[in-house]
Short mmCIF file of C-alpha atoms in Angstrom, two decimals:
data_model
loop_
_atom_site.label_atom_id
_atom_site.label_comp_id
_atom_site.label_asym_id
_atom_site.label_seq_id
_atom_site.Cartn_x
_atom_site.Cartn_y
_atom_site.Cartn_z
CA UNK T 1 72.86 107.34 126.72
CA UNK T 2 72.46 106.78 122.71
CA UNK T 3 73.17 109.22 120.70
CA UNK T 4 72.01 108.79 116.59
CA UNK T 5 72.56 110.32 113.62
CA UNK T 6 71.73 108.82 110.50
CA UNK T 7 72.58 110.40 107.08
CA UNK T 8 70.22 109.52 104.94
CA UNK T 9 69.36 111.55 101.28
CA UNK T 10 65.42 110.24 100.05
CA UNK T 11 65.24 111.99 96.47
CA UNK T 12 61.51 111.93 94.94
CA UNK T 13 61.03 110.79 91.46
CA UNK T 14 58.71 111.14 89.17
CA UNK T 15 56.86 107.62 88.95
CA UNK T 16 57.36 107.71 85.14
CA UNK T 17 58.74 105.78 82.30
CA UNK T 18 62.55 106.63 81.84
CA UNK T 19 62.68 108.53 85.03
CA UNK T 20 65.47 107.83 87.34
CA UNK T 21 65.19 107.37 91.10
CA UNK T 22 68.52 108.48 92.34
CA UNK T 23 69.76 107.34 95.90
CA UNK T 24 72.40 108.50 98.83
CA UNK T 25 75.64 107.07 97.91
CA UNK T 26 75.35 105.82 101.71
CA UNK T 27 73.78 105.67 104.41
CA UNK T 28 75.18 105.99 108.14
CA UNK T 29 74.09 105.11 111.31
CA UNK T 30 76.09 106.19 113.75
CA UNK T 31 75.75 105.51 117.54
CA UNK T 32 76.92 106.69 120.78
CA UNK T 33 76.24 102.69 122.57
CA UNK T 34 77.57 104.00 125.93
CA UNK T 35 79.10 106.07 127.71
CA UNK T 36 81.14 107.27 131.48
CA UNK T 37 83.04 110.25 132.15
CA UNK T 38 86.46 108.96 130.55
CA UNK T 39 85.63 106.59 127.46
CA UNK T 40 82.90 105.65 125.24
CA UNK T 41 81.89 103.32 122.17
CA UNK T 42 80.42 103.90 119.39
CA UNK T 43 79.12 101.86 116.58
CA UNK T 44 78.46 102.88 112.77
CA UNK T 45 76.85 100.90 110.27
CA UNK T 46 76.81 102.02 106.58
CA UNK T 47 74.90 100.72 104.35
CA UNK T 48 75.93 101.61 100.48
CA UNK T 49 73.76 102.07 97.35
CA UNK T 50 76.08 102.35 94.67
CA UNK T 51 77.33 100.02 92.16
CA UNK T 52 80.29 97.73 93.21
CA UNK T 53 83.77 98.70 94.66
CA UNK T 54 86.53 96.48 95.76
CA UNK T 55 88.30 98.99 98.59
CA UNK T 56 87.15 101.66 100.49
CA UNK T 57 87.48 104.01 102.83
CA UNK T 58 84.85 106.05 104.85
CA UNK T 59 85.91 109.32 106.75
CA UNK T 60 84.66 111.93 108.77
CA UNK T 61 85.35 114.68 111.52
CA UNK T 62 85.05 114.19 115.30
CA UNK T 63 82.98 117.55 116.97
CA UNK T 64 84.96 117.37 119.88
CA UNK T 65 88.15 115.60 120.74
CA UNK T 66 87.59 112.51 120.72
CA UNK T 67 89.94 109.67 119.80
CA UNK T 68 90.02 105.99 118.99
CA UNK T 69 91.29 103.95 121.43
CA UNK T 70 90.82 100.77 119.93
CA UNK T 71 89.06 98.97 116.64
CA UNK T 72 87.48 96.44 115.04
CA UNK T 73 86.50 95.08 111.75
CA UNK T 74 88.54 98.04 110.09
CA UNK T 75 91.32 99.52 110.46
CA UNK T 76 92.42 103.53 111.34
CA UNK T 77 93.68 106.47 111.09
CA UNK T 78 93.11 109.48 113.17
CA UNK T 79 94.82 113.13 112.35
CA UNK T 80 93.17 115.86 114.67
CA UNK T 81 89.64 115.52 114.56
CA UNK T 82 90.03 113.62 111.12
CA UNK T 83 89.24 110.26 110.76
CA UNK T 84 89.70 107.62 107.96
CA UNK T 85 88.60 103.84 108.58
CA UNK T 86 89.39 101.12 105.60
CA UNK T 87 88.47 98.01 104.82
CA UNK T 88 90.27 94.62 105.22
CA UNK T 89 90.88 91.69 103.31
CA UNK T 90 87.63 90.16 104.30
CA UNK T 91 85.18 93.26 103.57
CA UNK T 92 86.85 95.35 100.99
CA UNK T 93 84.24 93.93 98.43
CA UNK T 94 81.57 96.28 98.18
CA UNK T 95 77.63 95.92 96.46
CA UNK T 96 74.53 97.90 96.30
CA UNK T 97 72.67 96.82 99.33
CA UNK T 98 75.73 96.26 101.25
CA UNK T 99 76.56 96.61 104.82
CA UNK T 100 79.29 97.15 107.02
CA UNK T 101 79.27 97.25 110.76
CA UNK T 102 82.26 98.52 112.65
CA UNK T 103 82.56 99.60 116.47
CA UNK T 104 85.36 101.28 118.46
CA UNK T 105 86.06 102.32 121.83
CA UNK T 106 87.47 106.60 122.33
CA UNK T 107 89.44 108.85 125.29
CA UNK T 108 88.25 112.16 125.99
CA UNK T 109 84.14 111.76 124.73
CA UNK T 110 82.72 114.69 123.47
CA UNK T 111 79.06 113.08 124.05
CA UNK T 112 78.73 114.28 120.33
CA UNK T 113 78.81 112.52 117.03
CA UNK T 114 80.12 113.24 113.56
CA UNK T 115 77.33 114.88 110.95
CA UNK T 116 79.29 114.68 107.52
CA UNK T 117 80.81 111.39 106.08
CA UNK T 118 82.71 110.78 102.87
CA UNK T 119 82.55 107.56 100.99
CA UNK T 120 86.31 107.11 98.91
CA UNK T 121 86.19 110.98 99.38
CA UNK T 122 82.68 111.46 97.96
CA UNK T 123 80.46 112.79 99.77
CA UNK T 124 77.82 109.66 101.55
CA UNK T 125 74.44 112.10 100.26
CA UNK T 126 76.19 112.37 97.01
CA UNK T 127 73.06 111.25 94.52
CA UNK T 128 73.69 107.48 92.83
CA UNK T 129 70.81 106.96 89.83
CA UNK T 130 69.86 104.03 90.00
CA UNK T 131 68.97 103.05 86.26
CA UNK T 132 71.66 102.19 83.81
CA UNK T 133 71.67 105.08 81.20
CA UNK T 134 70.39 103.15 78.08
CA UNK T 135 71.19 104.03 74.17
CA UNK T 136 70.11 106.79 72.10
CA UNK T 137 68.59 103.81 69.70
CA UNK T 138 67.35 101.08 71.21
CA UNK T 139 67.72 99.25 68.14
CA UNK T 140 71.56 100.51 67.90
CA UNK T 141 73.38 99.31 70.70
CA UNK T 142 76.35 101.14 71.47
CA UNK T 143 78.96 98.38 71.78
CA UNK T 144 79.09 96.67 69.18
CA UNK T 145 79.82 93.54 70.74
CA UNK T 146 76.21 93.37 72.08
CA UNK T 147 75.17 91.82 69.59
CA UNK T 148 75.75 87.86 69.16
CA UNK T 149 77.93 87.21 66.20
CA UNK T 150 79.45 90.45 65.62
CA UNK T 151 82.12 89.49 67.15
CA UNK T 152 81.92 90.70 70.44
CA UNK T 153 82.42 88.42 73.59
CA UNK T 154 80.76 85.52 73.46
CA UNK T 155 81.13 81.98 75.17
CA UNK T 156 84.25 80.50 73.37
CA UNK T 157 84.35 83.75 71.16
CA UNK T 158 88.23 84.46 72.05
CA UNK T 159 86.95 87.23 73.88
CA UNK T 160 87.81 88.40 77.78
CA UNK T 161 87.20 84.60 79.15
CA UNK T 162 86.54 86.23 82.43
CA UNK T 163 82.73 86.21 82.29
CA UNK T 164 82.32 83.09 81.18
CA UNK T 165 85.60 81.53 83.12
CA UNK T 166 83.33 79.33 85.73
CA UNK T 167 86.78 79.87 87.69
CA UNK T 168 86.14 83.45 88.41
CA UNK T 169 82.21 82.26 89.98
CA UNK T 170 83.28 79.63 91.85
CA UNK T 171 82.77 80.63 95.96
CA UNK T 172 82.94 77.88 98.75
CA UNK T 173 80.89 78.21 102.08
CA UNK T 174 82.08 76.09 105.50
CA UNK T 175 80.34 73.33 106.42
CA UNK T 176 80.60 74.17 110.18
CA UNK T 177 79.15 71.34 111.34
CA UNK T 178 82.39 69.04 110.31
CA UNK T 179 84.65 72.02 110.54
CA UNK T 180 87.37 71.79 113.63
CA UNK T 181 89.04 74.91 115.50
CA UNK T 182 91.39 74.61 118.39
CA UNK T 183 93.72 75.77 120.75
CA UNK T 184 96.29 74.54 123.15
CA UNK T 185 97.55 76.09 126.09
CA UNK T 186 100.25 75.56 128.42
CA UNK T 187 99.78 76.38 132.36
CA UNK T 188 102.75 75.95 135.50
CA UNK T 189 104.70 74.89 133.02
CA UNK T 190 104.21 71.61 131.95
CA UNK T 191 100.19 71.10 132.19
CA UNK T 192 99.01 71.60 128.73
CA UNK T 193 95.40 71.36 127.64
CA UNK T 194 93.30 71.63 124.78
CA UNK T 195 90.29 73.61 123.64
CA UNK T 196 88.10 74.55 120.82
CA UNK T 197 85.42 77.12 119.43
CA UNK T 198 81.86 75.22 118.63
CA UNK T 199 80.63 78.82 116.33
CA UNK T 200 82.09 78.84 112.46
CA UNK T 201 81.22 80.28 109.67
CA UNK T 202 83.26 81.25 106.47
CA UNK T 203 83.60 81.44 102.85
CA UNK T 204 85.74 81.60 99.44
CA UNK T 205 84.70 84.52 97.25
CA UNK T 206 86.68 86.36 94.70
CA UNK T 207 89.36 85.56 95.77
CA UNK T 208 89.36 85.97 99.60
CA UNK T 209 89.01 82.99 101.74
CA UNK T 210 87.22 84.55 105.38
CA UNK T 211 86.53 82.46 108.63
CA UNK T 212 84.33 84.04 110.93
CA UNK T 213 85.33 82.54 114.50
CA UNK T 214 82.08 82.96 118.03
CA UNK T 215 84.39 83.66 120.71
CA UNK T 216 81.46 83.31 122.97
CA UNK T 217 81.44 79.54 121.53
CA UNK T 218 84.96 78.27 123.33
CA UNK T 219 84.15 75.22 124.68
CA UNK T 220 87.09 74.01 127.56
CA UNK T 221 85.31 71.99 129.47
CA UNK T 222 84.74 73.80 132.37
CA UNK T 223 81.80 76.62 132.42
CA UNK T 224 83.37 79.30 135.08
CA UNK T 225 86.59 78.82 132.91
CA UNK T 226 84.76 79.63 129.74
CA UNK T 227 82.97 82.60 131.50
CA UNK T 228 86.70 83.71 132.45
CA UNK T 229 88.12 83.56 128.94
CA UNK T 230 85.03 84.81 127.05
CA UNK T 231 85.04 88.40 129.81
CA UNK T 232 88.63 88.64 130.76
CA UNK T 233 91.15 87.74 127.62
CA UNK T 234 88.54 88.04 124.83
CA UNK T 235 85.95 90.74 126.54
CA UNK T 236 83.46 89.64 124.13
CA UNK T 237 81.10 91.88 125.25
CA UNK T 238 82.59 94.20 123.46
CA UNK T 239 84.49 92.40 120.36
CA UNK T 240 82.45 88.31 120.29
CA UNK T 241 84.05 87.97 117.02
CA UNK T 242 86.98 87.23 116.07
CA UNK T 243 88.65 86.60 112.29
CA UNK T 244 91.21 85.37 109.39
CA UNK T 245 91.30 86.25 106.04
CA UNK T 246 93.51 84.73 103.67
CA UNK T 247 94.03 86.41 99.90
CA UNK T 248 94.57 83.78 97.86
CA UNK T 249 95.65 85.68 94.68
CA UNK T 250 97.01 83.11 91.77
CA UNK T 251 96.53 80.23 94.14
CA UNK T 252 92.75 79.70 93.78
CA UNK T 253 93.11 78.13 90.83
CA UNK T 254 95.54 75.79 91.31
CA UNK T 255 93.26 74.89 94.07
CA UNK T 256 90.16 74.51 91.59
CA UNK T 257 92.68 72.87 89.10
CA UNK T 258 93.33 69.78 91.59
CA UNK T 259 91.99 66.21 91.35
CA UNK T 260 89.72 64.59 93.72
CA UNK T 261 91.94 62.89 96.60
CA UNK T 262 94.71 64.87 95.48
CA UNK T 263 96.77 67.51 98.03
CA UNK T 264 98.59 70.52 97.46
CA UNK T 265 99.95 72.50 100.59
CA UNK T 266 100.11 76.55 100.05
CA UNK T 267 101.74 79.39 102.35
CA UNK T 268 99.84 82.34 102.60
CA UNK T 269 99.96 85.26 105.10
CA UNK T 270 96.52 85.22 107.49
CA UNK T 271 95.15 88.56 108.19
CA UNK T 272 94.35 87.30 111.86
CA UNK T 273 91.90 90.19 113.69
CA UNK T 274 91.32 89.56 117.42
CA UNK T 275 89.68 92.07 119.98
CA UNK T 276 90.17 94.60 117.66
CA UNK T 277 93.75 94.44 116.25
CA UNK T 278 94.94 93.07 113.11
CA UNK T 279 98.34 90.80 112.18
CA UNK T 280 99.34 89.68 109.44
CA UNK T 281 100.55 85.69 110.33
CA UNK T 282 102.30 83.47 108.45
CA UNK T 283 100.32 80.22 107.92
CA UNK T 284 100.73 77.00 105.84
CA UNK T 285 97.16 75.07 105.01
CA UNK T 286 97.26 71.57 103.35
CA UNK T 287 94.33 71.80 100.96
CA UNK T 288 92.66 68.58 99.68
CA UNK T 289 89.55 67.97 96.91
CA UNK T 290 87.49 65.43 98.77
CA UNK T 291 85.36 64.54 95.86
CA UNK T 292 82.19 66.24 94.64
CA UNK T 293 83.46 69.74 94.75
CA UNK T 294 84.19 69.51 98.67
CA UNK T 295 87.45 70.43 100.06
CA UNK T 296 89.22 70.24 103.27
CA UNK T 297 92.03 73.12 104.83
CA UNK T 298 93.58 72.38 107.25
CA UNK T 299 96.88 73.23 109.34
CA UNK T 300 99.48 71.40 107.57
CA UNK T 301 101.50 73.03 111.12
CA UNK T 302 100.35 75.08 113.91
CA UNK T 303 99.72 78.60 113.62
CA UNK T 304 101.19 80.34 116.38
CA UNK T 305 99.29 83.47 118.32
CA UNK T 306 100.65 85.26 121.11
CA UNK T 307 98.83 87.40 123.70
CA UNK T 308 100.98 90.38 122.94
CA UNK T 309 100.25 90.73 119.21
CA UNK T 310 97.05 91.75 120.10
CA UNK T 311 96.88 93.19 123.10
CA UNK T 312 96.07 90.03 125.30
CA UNK T 313 98.74 89.68 127.82
CA UNK T 314 97.09 91.39 130.71
CA UNK T 315 93.91 89.49 130.09
CA UNK T 316 96.26 86.13 130.53
CA UNK T 317 98.10 87.46 133.85
CA UNK T 318 93.77 88.31 135.18
CA UNK T 319 93.48 84.55 134.30
CA UNK T 320 96.81 83.36 136.21
CA UNK T 321 96.08 85.74 139.53
CA UNK T 322 92.27 84.33 139.73
CA UNK T 323 93.04 80.44 139.09
CA UNK T 324 95.97 80.65 140.94
CA UNK T 325 99.08 79.83 138.47
CA UNK T 326 102.24 79.61 138.76
CA UNK T 327 102.13 81.12 134.93
CA UNK T 328 100.40 80.68 131.39
CA UNK T 329 102.08 80.36 128.36
CA UNK T 330 100.71 83.50 125.50
CA UNK T 331 101.91 81.53 122.89
CA UNK T 332 99.23 79.53 121.81
CA UNK T 333 99.09 77.33 119.16
CA UNK T 334 95.89 76.69 116.73
CA UNK T 335 95.14 74.30 114.70
CA UNK T 336 92.34 73.38 112.64
CA UNK T 337 90.20 71.09 109.77
CA UNK T 338 87.78 73.27 107.42
CA UNK T 339 85.97 71.74 105.18
CA UNK T 340 83.75 73.53 102.39
CA UNK T 341 81.77 73.13 99.75
CA UNK T 342 81.50 74.43 96.06
CA UNK T 343 78.54 76.15 95.75
CA UNK T 344 79.06 76.27 91.80
CA UNK T 345 81.23 73.51 90.21
CA UNK T 346 84.95 73.99 90.03
CA UNK T 347 86.81 73.34 86.61
CA UNK T 348 87.68 69.92 85.85
#
């Protein structure tokens, strides 16, 4: 059964010069994707129509006794029927036309969907003016800094450097073809095997590095084992992607300042999300500028992920039983070598 609630306010405007066209602040497509007697899977897609913001929360009230059990791509709090979901590091920024997608499992499903949504405390059907305000006199700008030579912020004039600093505009995209992310499993105490994920994507923008891992691309060298991992451990039918987000902060300018061949090590917390559970895990990264605006980010030491951190211990036990093993370690070392290409020249 699918139930859909779409909030969209489309305001009719007169097509005349100087007439502003207003849209809703956000549009929410809320669906019950699957349901059964004791539970359901809900999916939400929000489209944002307002000005750029960093940090957001979407709230609503359940019409029935639905209780969120697990959620992915966001965090949440629930007080009775009232729910608030909030961004993670990697999806904190909203721009006009941007979309946020997340899903969750519920207990005690009512079969009904919320009808009113609020973004950062404002109703989603709040009107947004798409036309920026114009000065009363077009020959006299509101801000004295708008005219060249008037003492405003011009390149190199000693004003606010942020708008013209190349470091603030630099972004990187992952070279997925050359990048690698693998993990090691230990079975029956002494049997150690190495595996990998074949499909990765990522970027560095606005000071945040993000990595998306397609869990369906897990490769162990044995087809039946790949399938068991996807179905019994990762539950990729519900949560097909794992994400890692790292807030670089002041470290970003240091990375951009590396000369070709130079290496630096960073100790930074990584926000890791697997199967709807998010945890902060300390990581040690080795960053090397390879020249030609290409960077290598690798693990200075393995990142240790444990199954119980992400509620995967039952899946590990199920794998142990079906494979007839005495034991499978719940601690998994992860290593990686990620190549990023700068979209714009970095600072010298």
